[in-house]
Tab-separated table of C-alpha atoms and ligand atoms in Angstrom:
chain	number	residue	atom	x	y	z
E	220	MET	CA	16.312	22.877	-4.211
E	221	GLU	CA	16.745	24.048	-7.784
E	222	LYS	CA	15.946	21.077	-9.956
E	223	LYS	CA	12.337	19.975	-10.114
E	224	VAL	CA	10.585	17.323	-12.161
E	225	LYS	CA	7.364	18.384	-13.878
E	226	VAL	CA	4.482	16.110	-12.947
E	227	GLY	CA	0.999	15.764	-14.439
E	228	ILE	CA	-1.997	14.035	-12.830
E	229	ILE	CA	-4.693	12.036	-14.642
E	230	GLY	CA	-7.796	11.557	-12.460
E	231	CYS	CA	-9.151	14.380	-10.283
E	232	GLY	CA	-11.350	12.385	-7.886
E	233	THR	CA	-11.435	11.791	-4.121
E	234	ILE	CA	-7.770	10.947	-3.503
E	235	ALA	CA	-6.432	13.626	-5.886
E	236	ASP	CA	-6.893	16.421	-3.353
E	237	VAL	CA	-4.315	15.150	-0.834
E	238	TYR	CA	-1.831	14.339	-3.626
E	239	MET	CA	-2.266	17.825	-5.097
E	240	THR	CA	-1.904	19.454	-1.668
E	241	ASN	CA	1.279	17.528	-0.888
E	242	LEU	CA	2.820	17.896	-4.354
E	243	THR	CA	2.204	21.655	-4.471
E	244	GLN	CA	3.034	22.439	-0.836
E	245	HIS	CA	5.354	19.857	0.656
E	246	TYR	CA	7.570	18.002	-1.822
E	247	GLN	CA	10.370	20.232	-2.989
E	248	ASN	CA	11.644	18.273	-5.987
E	249	VAL	CA	8.418	18.236	-8.017
E	250	GLU	CA	6.420	20.855	-9.826
E	251	LEU	CA	2.790	19.920	-10.373
E	252	ALA	CA	2.195	21.247	-13.894
E	253	GLY	CA	-1.446	20.318	-14.275
E	254	ALA	CA	-4.220	17.760	-14.190
E	255	ALA	CA	-6.707	16.029	-16.487
E	256	ASP	CA	-9.886	14.028	-15.991
E	257	LEU	CA	-12.503	12.350	-18.173
E	258	PHE	CA	-14.773	15.083	-16.850
E	259	VAL	CA	-13.247	18.405	-17.925
E	260	GLN	CA	-14.986	20.260	-15.114
E	261	LYS	CA	-13.196	18.173	-12.448
E	262	ALA	CA	-9.820	19.098	-13.940
E	263	GLN	CA	-10.857	22.744	-14.102
E	264	GLU	CA	-11.941	22.773	-10.444
E	265	ALA	CA	-8.655	21.192	-9.350
E	266	ALA	CA	-6.691	23.616	-11.532
E	267	GLU	CA	-8.402	26.584	-9.949
E	268	LYS	CA	-7.906	25.320	-6.401
E	269	PHE	CA	-4.202	24.463	-6.803
E	270	GLN	CA	-3.219	27.119	-9.355
E	271	ILE	CA	-2.192	24.536	-11.948
E	272	LYS	CA	-3.162	23.966	-15.595
E	273	ALA	CA	-6.309	22.070	-16.628
E	274	TYR	CA	-5.545	19.697	-19.503
E	275	THR	CA	-7.400	17.088	-21.492
E	276	VAL	CA	-5.732	13.660	-21.140
E	277	GLU	CA	-4.363	13.994	-24.705
E	278	GLU	CA	-2.948	17.480	-24.054
E	279	LEU	CA	-1.298	16.373	-20.804
E	280	LEU	CA	0.360	13.387	-22.467
E	281	ALA	CA	1.539	15.600	-25.350
E	282	ASP	CA	3.185	18.202	-23.082
E	283	PRO	CA	6.932	17.646	-23.634
E	284	GLU	CA	7.846	19.275	-20.297
E	285	ILE	CA	5.960	16.698	-18.216
E	286	GLN	CA	8.301	13.823	-17.383
E	287	LEU	CA	6.243	11.926	-14.819
E	288	VAL	CA	2.516	11.205	-14.834
E	289	LEU	CA	0.557	10.219	-11.737
E	290	ASP	CA	-2.442	8.010	-12.563
E	291	LEU	CA	-5.229	8.574	-10.007
E	292	THR	CA	-8.042	7.052	-12.065
E	293	ILE	CA	-10.101	4.099	-10.847
E	294	PRO	CA	-8.430	0.644	-10.862
E	295	ALA	CA	-10.376	-0.572	-13.934
E	296	ALA	CA	-8.762	2.249	-15.968
E	297	HIS	CA	-5.197	1.792	-14.681
E	298	TYR	CA	-3.938	-0.614	-17.364
E	299	SER	CA	-5.089	1.494	-20.308
E	300	VAL	CA	-4.125	4.856	-18.770
E	301	ASN	CA	-0.692	3.529	-17.684
E	302	LYS	CA	-0.119	2.154	-21.184
E	303	GLN	CA	-0.924	5.547	-22.701
E	304	ILE	CA	1.486	7.238	-20.257
E	305	LEU	CA	4.332	4.892	-21.228
E	306	GLU	CA	3.531	5.156	-24.931
E	307	ALA	CA	3.782	8.942	-24.550
E	308	GLY	CA	7.353	8.395	-23.284
E	309	LYS	CA	6.686	9.422	-19.663
E	310	HIS	CA	7.480	7.756	-16.337
E	311	CYS	CA	4.369	6.394	-14.664
E	312	TYR	CA	3.400	6.326	-10.990
E	313	CYS	CA	-0.042	4.817	-10.532
E	314	GLU	CA	-2.370	4.478	-7.558
E	315	LYS	CA	-2.731	0.819	-6.609
E	316	PRO	CA	-2.967	-1.610	-8.247
E	317	LEU	CA	-0.709	-1.278	-11.309
E	318	ALA	CA	-3.314	-3.201	-13.351
E	319	LEU	CA	-6.170	-5.552	-12.577
E	320	ARG	CA	-4.825	-8.640	-14.338
E	321	PHE	CA	-1.405	-10.271	-13.978
E	322	GLU	CA	-0.979	-10.433	-17.791
E	323	GLU	CA	-1.658	-6.693	-18.053
E	324	ALA	CA	0.876	-5.897	-15.304
E	325	LYS	CA	3.537	-7.989	-17.059
E	326	GLU	CA	2.775	-6.233	-20.359
E	327	LEU	CA	3.191	-2.806	-18.731
E	328	ALA	CA	6.483	-3.911	-17.135
E	329	ALA	CA	7.773	-5.122	-20.533
E	330	LEU	CA	6.722	-1.858	-22.225
E	331	ALA	CA	8.405	0.203	-19.503
E	332	ALA	CA	11.617	-1.834	-19.826
E	333	GLN	CA	11.566	-1.483	-23.614
E	334	LYS	CA	11.183	2.305	-23.331
E	335	ASN	CA	13.594	2.608	-20.399
E	336	LEU	CA	10.900	4.199	-18.225
E	337	MET	CA	9.858	3.643	-14.635
E	338	CYS	CA	6.365	2.261	-14.114
E	339	VAL	CA	5.244	1.492	-10.569
E	340	ALA	CA	2.168	1.516	-8.374
E	341	ALA	CA	1.291	2.731	-4.898
E	342	PRO	CA	1.366	2.304	-1.996
E	343	ASP	CA	4.275	4.479	-0.913
E	344	THR	CA	3.346	4.106	2.762
E	345	PHE	CA	6.286	1.689	3.139
E	346	LEU	CA	8.513	4.760	2.702
E	347	GLY	CA	6.910	6.420	5.743
E	348	ALA	CA	8.480	6.505	9.200
E	349	GLY	CA	6.336	3.702	10.692
E	350	LEU	CA	7.122	0.955	8.186
E	351	GLN	CA	10.725	2.154	7.720
E	352	GLN	CA	11.213	1.809	11.487
E	353	SER	CA	9.626	-1.663	11.418
E	354	LYS	CA	11.871	-2.725	8.530
E	355	ALA	CA	14.992	-1.428	10.311
E	356	ILE	CA	14.016	-3.408	13.432
E	357	ILE	CA	13.409	-6.626	11.457
E	358	ASP	CA	16.682	-6.215	9.529
E	359	SER	CA	18.590	-5.596	12.780
E	360	GLY	CA	17.844	-9.176	13.841
E	361	VAL	CA	16.182	-8.177	17.146
E	362	ILE	CA	13.272	-10.549	16.479
E	363	GLY	CA	15.469	-13.190	14.770
E	364	GLU	CA	14.293	-14.808	11.535
E	365	PRO	CA	10.649	-14.078	10.621
E	366	ILE	CA	8.637	-17.288	10.904
E	367	GLY	CA	5.067	-15.997	11.009
E	368	PHE	CA	2.829	-12.980	10.574
E	369	THR	CA	-0.749	-11.826	10.517
E	370	ALA	CA	-2.202	-9.055	8.341
E	371	ASN	CA	-5.815	-7.942	8.752
E	372	MET	CA	-7.890	-5.099	7.375
E	373	THR	CA	-11.498	-5.507	8.373
E	374	CYS	CA	-14.240	-2.898	8.117
E	375	ALA	CA	-17.876	-2.658	7.048
E	376	GLY	CA	-17.110	-1.317	3.553
E	377	HIS	CA	-16.376	1.866	1.638
E	378	ASP	CA	-20.064	2.284	0.690
E	379	LEU	CA	-20.373	3.847	4.154
E	380	TRP	CA	-18.186	6.874	3.368
E	381	HIS	CA	-16.907	7.192	-0.208
E	382	PRO	CA	-18.743	9.809	-2.327
E	383	ASN	CA	-18.745	7.467	-5.376
E	384	PRO	CA	-18.167	3.933	-4.004
E	385	GLY	CA	-19.473	1.851	-6.960
E	386	PHE	CA	-16.007	0.775	-8.172
E	387	TYR	CA	-15.161	-0.840	-4.830
E	388	TYR	CA	-17.792	-3.537	-5.509
E	389	LYS	CA	-17.024	-4.178	-9.199
E	390	THR	CA	-14.256	-6.285	-10.750
E	391	GLY	CA	-10.985	-4.798	-9.517
E	392	GLY	CA	-12.588	-3.654	-6.290
E	393	GLY	CA	-13.307	-5.596	-3.105
E	394	PRO	CA	-11.193	-5.517	0.040
E	395	MET	CA	-8.269	-7.519	-1.348
E	396	PHE	CA	-7.698	-5.428	-4.490
E	397	ASP	CA	-8.334	-2.203	-2.579
E	398	MET	CA	-6.548	-2.727	0.751
E	399	GLY	CA	-4.419	-5.835	0.060
E	400	PRO	CA	-1.660	-3.835	-1.711
E	401	TYR	CA	-0.803	-1.926	1.514
E	402	TYR	CA	-0.357	-5.124	3.501
E	403	LEU	CA	1.277	-7.148	0.708
E	404	THR	CA	3.771	-4.365	-0.054
E	405	ALA	CA	4.698	-4.044	3.638
E	406	LEU	CA	5.091	-7.822	4.020
E	407	VAL	CA	7.215	-8.097	0.862
E	408	TYR	CA	9.277	-5.113	2.031
E	409	PHE	CA	9.881	-6.855	5.363
E	410	MET	CA	10.413	-10.432	4.195
E	411	GLY	CA	10.948	-10.635	0.418
E	412	PRO	CA	8.804	-12.418	-2.196
E	413	ILE	CA	5.765	-14.655	-1.660
E	414	LYS	CA	5.994	-18.321	-2.652
E	415	LYS	CA	2.470	-19.720	-2.302
E	416	ILE	CA	-1.088	-18.533	-1.585
E	417	SER	CA	-4.232	-20.432	-0.484
E	418	CYS	CA	-7.421	-18.430	-0.115
E	419	TYR	CA	-11.125	-18.652	0.742
E	420	THR	CA	-13.673	-15.925	-0.049
E	421	ALA	CA	-17.185	-14.973	1.089
E	422	SER	CA	-19.785	-12.283	0.396
E	423	GLY	CA	-21.417	-11.137	3.619
E	424	ARG	CA	-23.684	-8.450	2.202
E	425	PRO	CA	-24.008	-9.088	-1.543
E	426	VAL	CA	-26.485	-6.218	-2.005
E	427	ARG	CA	-25.237	-2.754	-1.009
E	428	ASN	CA	-26.797	0.659	-1.111
E	429	ILE	CA	-24.637	2.534	-3.635
E	430	LEU	CA	-25.703	6.178	-3.942
E	431	GLY	CA	-29.289	5.265	-3.049
E	432	VAL	CA	-29.501	2.270	-5.409
E	433	GLU	CA	-29.610	-1.329	-4.110
E	434	THR	CA	-26.695	-2.817	-6.067
E	435	ARG	CA	-25.465	-6.427	-6.297
E	436	THR	CA	-21.719	-6.701	-5.546
E	437	GLU	CA	-19.601	-8.300	-8.307
E	438	VAL	CA	-16.669	-9.331	-6.103
E	439	PRO	CA	-16.204	-11.230	-2.829
E	440	THR	CA	-16.201	-8.959	0.205
E	441	THR	CA	-14.240	-11.165	2.641
E	442	TYR	CA	-10.956	-12.932	1.869
E	443	THR	CA	-9.025	-15.139	4.290
E	444	ALA	CA	-5.744	-16.569	3.065
E	445	ILE	CA	-2.611	-18.410	4.123
E	446	LEU	CA	0.631	-17.210	2.556
E	447	GLU	CA	4.043	-18.820	2.501
E	448	PHE	CA	7.043	-16.599	1.765
E	449	VAL	CA	10.234	-17.725	0.009
E	450	CYS	CA	12.124	-17.003	3.274
E	451	GLY	CA	9.964	-19.683	4.954
E	452	ALA	CA	7.650	-17.418	6.966
E	453	ILE	CA	3.963	-18.387	6.940
E	454	GLY	CA	0.959	-16.355	8.020
E	455	THR	CA	-2.650	-15.373	7.566
E	456	MET	CA	-4.242	-12.434	5.825
E	457	THR	CA	-7.879	-11.350	6.162
E	458	MET	CA	-9.284	-8.470	4.136
E	459	SER	CA	-12.981	-7.761	4.688
E	460	PHE	CA	-15.694	-5.248	3.867
E	461	ASP	CA	-18.180	-7.329	5.911
E	462	THR	CA	-16.887	-6.835	9.459
E	463	TRP	CA	-18.580	-4.365	11.794
E	464	SER	CA	-16.107	-4.725	14.642
E	465	THR	CA	-12.973	-6.703	15.473
E	466	SER	CA	-9.959	-6.818	17.776
E	467	LEU	CA	-7.663	-8.374	15.150
E	468	PRO	CA	-4.233	-6.730	14.851
E	469	LEU	CA	-3.411	-4.907	11.606
E	470	LEU	CA	0.107	-6.177	10.954
E	471	GLU	CA	2.398	-8.258	13.141
E	472	VAL	CA	5.553	-10.233	12.330
E	473	TYR	CA	6.696	-13.087	14.548
E	474	GLY	CA	10.377	-14.033	14.604
E	475	THR	CA	12.498	-16.727	16.234
E	476	LYS	CA	13.555	-14.249	18.964
E	477	GLY	CA	10.595	-11.892	19.340
E	478	SER	CA	7.700	-10.074	17.671
E	479	VAL	CA	7.105	-6.737	15.923
E	480	TYR	CA	3.761	-4.953	15.887
E	481	ALA	CA	3.899	-2.602	12.891
E	482	PRO	CA	1.702	0.491	12.542
E	483	ASP	CA	-1.211	0.703	10.083
E	484	PRO	CA	0.354	0.031	6.642
E	485	ASP	CA	-2.178	2.492	5.163
E	486	SER	CA	-0.474	5.234	7.165
E	487	TYR	CA	2.932	6.907	6.986
E	488	ASN	CA	3.560	6.996	10.707
E	489	GLY	CA	2.668	5.371	14.013
E	490	PRO	CA	4.410	3.673	16.919
E	491	VAL	CA	6.223	0.357	16.475
E	492	ILE	CA	6.146	-2.166	19.311
E	493	VAL	CA	8.730	-4.902	19.762
E	494	TYR	CA	8.610	-7.826	22.183
E	495	ASP	CA	11.884	-9.436	23.215
E	496	GLY	CA	11.443	-13.226	23.491
E	497	GLU	CA	14.415	-13.675	25.840
E	498	LYS	CA	12.882	-11.274	28.375
E	499	LEU	CA	9.514	-13.033	28.098
E	500	LYS	CA	11.242	-16.368	28.744
E	501	ASN	CA	12.835	-14.920	31.879
E	502	ILE	CA	9.463	-13.626	33.100
E	503	VAL	CA	7.872	-17.080	32.668
E	504	GLU	CA	10.860	-18.781	34.354
E	505	ALA	CA	10.599	-16.382	37.296
E	506	VAL	CA	7.056	-17.563	38.079
E	507	THR	CA	7.617	-19.819	41.094
E	508	GLU	CA	4.327	-21.732	41.045
E	509	PRO	CA	4.322	-24.607	38.560
E	510	HIS	CA	1.709	-25.201	35.855
E	511	PRO	CA	-0.854	-23.651	35.342
E	512	ALA	CA	0.588	-20.337	36.610
E	513	LYS	CA	3.393	-20.440	34.048
E	514	ILE	CA	0.940	-21.055	31.199
E	515	ILE	CA	-1.319	-18.269	32.429
E	516	THR	CA	1.673	-15.936	32.488
E	517	MET	CA	2.783	-16.991	29.013
E	518	VAL	CA	-0.536	-17.192	27.167
E	519	THR	CA	-3.710	-16.055	28.891
E	520	ASN	CA	-2.328	-13.058	30.669
E	521	GLN	CA	0.381	-12.152	28.215
E	522	HIS	CA	-0.523	-8.564	27.512
E	523	ASN	CA	-0.313	-7.656	31.193
E	524	CYS	CA	2.920	-9.453	31.942
E	525	GLN	CA	4.609	-8.432	28.706
E	526	GLU	CA	5.172	-4.824	29.714
E	527	GLU	CA	8.706	-5.636	30.908
E	528	ALA	CA	9.567	-7.283	27.589
E	529	LYS	CA	8.056	-4.483	25.534
E	530	MET	CA	10.031	-1.812	23.668
E	531	GLU	CA	8.041	0.998	22.136
E	532	PHE	CA	9.380	3.145	19.311
E	533	PRO	CA	7.176	6.242	19.281
E	534	GLU	CA	5.916	7.759	16.056
E	535	ASN	CA	8.155	10.235	14.293
E	536	PRO	CA	6.916	13.705	15.295
E	537	GLU	CA	8.129	15.181	11.991
E	538	HIS	CA	6.043	12.851	9.863
E	539	ARG	CA	2.378	13.204	9.062
E	540	ALA	CA	-0.226	10.498	8.789
E	541	ASN	CA	-0.980	11.245	5.145
E	542	MET	CA	2.155	11.919	3.112
E	543	ARG	CA	0.726	10.600	-0.179
E	544	GLY	CA	3.097	11.592	-2.949
E	545	LEU	CA	6.242	10.398	-1.124
E	546	GLY	CA	6.688	7.736	-3.829
E	547	VAL	CA	6.168	10.333	-6.581
E	548	SER	CA	8.792	12.552	-4.937
E	549	ASP	CA	11.127	9.556	-4.695
E	550	MET	CA	10.558	8.764	-8.399
E	551	ALA	CA	11.252	12.415	-9.268
E	552	GLN	CA	14.511	12.212	-7.298
E	553	ALA	CA	15.351	8.962	-9.079
E	554	ILE	CA	14.916	10.793	-12.432
E	555	LEU	CA	17.188	13.630	-11.218
E	556	ASP	CA	19.820	11.262	-9.776
E	557	GLY	CA	19.687	8.668	-12.572
E	558	ARG	CA	18.678	5.792	-10.274
E	559	GLU	CA	15.644	3.485	-9.984
E	560	SER	CA	12.718	4.525	-7.791
E	561	ARG	CA	12.380	2.734	-4.455
E	562	MET	CA	8.982	1.328	-5.381
E	563	SER	CA	10.048	-1.107	-8.084
E	564	THR	CA	8.138	-2.427	-11.080
E	565	ASP	CA	8.970	-5.935	-9.827
E	566	ILE	CA	7.196	-5.368	-6.500
E	567	SER	CA	4.198	-3.747	-8.256
E	568	VAL	CA	3.874	-6.738	-10.640
E	569	HIS	CA	4.405	-9.257	-7.796
E	570	VAL	CA	1.554	-7.620	-5.856
E	571	VAL	CA	-0.786	-7.753	-8.892
E	572	GLU	CA	0.082	-11.446	-9.343
E	573	ALA	CA	-0.721	-12.033	-5.652
E	574	LEU	CA	-4.059	-10.178	-5.927
E	575	ASN	CA	-5.011	-12.460	-8.817
E	576	ALA	CA	-3.704	-15.492	-6.913
E	577	PHE	CA	-6.157	-14.965	-4.037
E	578	GLU	CA	-9.062	-15.108	-6.501
E	579	GLU	CA	-7.678	-18.058	-8.451
E	580	SER	CA	-6.995	-20.101	-5.331
E	581	ALA	CA	-10.479	-19.378	-3.978
E	582	LYS	CA	-12.011	-20.522	-7.304
E	583	THR	CA	-9.897	-23.670	-7.829
E	584	GLY	CA	-9.580	-24.722	-4.191
E	585	SER	CA	-5.829	-25.226	-4.732
E	586	ALA	CA	-2.773	-23.321	-3.602
E	587	TYR	CA	-1.386	-20.880	-6.179
E	588	ILE	CA	2.381	-20.992	-6.739
E	589	MET	CA	3.772	-17.530	-7.477
E	590	GLN	CA	5.674	-17.096	-10.749
E	591	THR	CA	7.293	-13.706	-10.163
E	592	SER	CA	9.863	-12.582	-7.656
E	593	CYS	CA	11.073	-9.231	-6.377
E	594	LYS	CA	13.639	-7.673	-4.084
E	595	PRO	CA	12.749	-5.440	-1.132
E	596	THR	CA	13.883	-1.924	-2.038
E	597	ALA	CA	16.597	-0.001	-0.227
E	598	PRO	CA	15.567	1.947	2.892
E	599	MET	CA	14.636	5.601	2.479
E	600	GLY	CA	17.435	7.030	4.652
E	601	LYS	CA	18.302	10.681	4.152
E	602	ASP	CA	15.701	11.188	1.395
E	603	TRP	CA	13.127	11.721	4.116
E	604	ALA	CA	14.452	15.274	3.979
E	605	LEU	CA	12.597	15.719	0.679
E	606	TRP	CA	9.474	16.223	2.750
E	607	GLU	CA	9.464	19.819	3.866
E	608	VAL	CA	7.605	20.089	7.152
E	609	ARG	CA	5.353	23.151	7.281
P	155	NAD	N1	-10.333	7.449	-1.988
P	155	NAD	C1	-9.364	7.045	-1.200
P	155	NAD	O1	-9.382	7.251	0.040
P	155	NAD	C2	-8.172	6.331	-1.773
P	155	NAD	C3	-7.091	6.103	-0.920
P	155	NAD	C4	-5.942	5.509	-1.434
P	155	NAD	C5	-5.915	5.129	-2.746
P	155	NAD	N2	-6.982	5.318	-3.577
P	155	NAD	C6	-6.881	4.878	-4.971
P	155	NAD	O2	-6.898	6.037	-5.805
P	155	NAD	C7	-7.525	5.712	-7.057
P	155	NAD	C8	-8.662	6.683	-7.279
P	155	NAD	O3	-9.591	6.560	-6.218
P	155	NAD	P1	-10.628	7.720	-5.881
P	155	NAD	O4	-11.232	7.334	-4.588
P	155	NAD	O5	-9.971	9.038	-6.041
P	155	NAD	O6	-11.692	7.481	-7.088
P	155	NAD	P2	-12.727	8.548	-7.672
P	155	NAD	O7	-13.760	7.760	-8.406
P	155	NAD	O8	-13.154	9.482	-6.615
P	155	NAD	O9	-11.837	9.370	-8.734
P	155	NAD	C9	-11.337	8.810	-9.936
P	155	NAD	C10	-11.269	9.917	-10.975
P	155	NAD	O10	-10.665	9.383	-12.169
P	155	NAD	C11	-11.414	9.848	-13.282
P	155	NAD	N3	-11.226	8.858	-14.361
P	155	NAD	C12	-11.669	7.577	-14.410
P	155	NAD	N4	-11.257	6.984	-15.551
P	155	NAD	C13	-10.542	7.903	-16.234
P	155	NAD	C14	-9.831	7.886	-17.463
P	155	NAD	N5	-9.809	6.801	-18.246
P	155	NAD	N6	-9.189	9.012	-17.857
P	155	NAD	C15	-9.222	10.143	-17.082
P	155	NAD	N7	-9.864	10.216	-15.900
P	155	NAD	C16	-10.513	9.095	-15.471
P	155	NAD	C17	-12.844	9.940	-12.799
P	155	NAD	O11	-13.616	10.801	-13.593
P	155	NAD	C18	-12.640	10.455	-11.368
P	155	NAD	O12	-12.625	11.871	-11.317
P	155	NAD	C19	-7.943	4.257	-6.971
P	155	NAD	O13	-6.940	3.455	-7.545
P	155	NAD	C20	-8.007	3.997	-5.458
P	155	NAD	O14	-7.743	2.645	-5.158
P	155	NAD	C21	-8.100	5.946	-3.098
């Protein structure tokens, strides 16, 4: 591939390493020009490791050759850094979320439109093989019309592993702002825009040990919500940093004719499982004993008897679990081809509105009616080839 788009990165923290690895080694249509950080030394270390240039933020934004800037700063900095990127006349791809507040996200979208620039936020996991496969299955009509879903990310919290976890417990952190975007983006990709959100929140462990200091959390650490989509599907979503163990599924969609179990939406791959309702009906009908054997077959014992109705789509052997940068590569290709990137500003803004809606509903005790809409983006198709497997 001859044409490449020059990319700069702002923020050289924990997640930067995998982006820099993938952008320098795997995506063929980008050239990682350099990186900047508030702490000059972090940019210098990254520059040395990946053989790129160390910039200050001002220098990076002033480099006329850089067309696309990847914002990998912490969520509280996203709005101001993204605004600077757009004001410098560059396309912006930001780690999630696009901004903390709905008003800020709308302002960024308006600025991007005014300057004719793309401005979107992660995740790009919906472009990976696992969620693409799930989307293709849902669109094929195999499970009928989606009528329900469940989406759950429950763990004990990022204070257990992250080298600098403070921001996860401040405004803009918490399980919904941190992990919600993966699940919300996948759900919107599958089913279109959200109509209404009702949410409850709790704080299981309001004092956490952050780098050896007992620190009071500023945000709720468990969210449980009910969402209604414009298409009519309803479902539950639980995001928690308070849960030590669970058997809840990550992401499932229930349709009028069957069900889809999607892979982890924070991953780019994984098997997809589909259950065919017609086959399940036949299995229940074939049980000769009357009630309660039929009920036991249908409900209590379902995972054993469902094998016959199960179709398993194995994970794509050519795709890796962590392909971060796929959305950046897609945006670079969009610049080269003169099209819009597959992650749209509309979806990024819709997700920020939803993140705010969970908090507002929990505070007011009322359902929040969504104001924005968005369209699921076109499937990835042949552009998967942009990932060079090594
Ligand atoms: N860590 C992960 O596993 C992970 C996974 C997926 C997504 N993310 C997302 O990636 C983003 C970064 O997370 P992280 O874990 O790398 O955080 P981090 O704290 O490890 O790194 C953030 C970096 O940004 C720099 N920074 C902060 N404000 C800045 C500013 N105004 N200008 C320039 N540099 C600035 C910091 O100095 C730091 O080096 C977040 O949005 C997070 O949600 C993280």
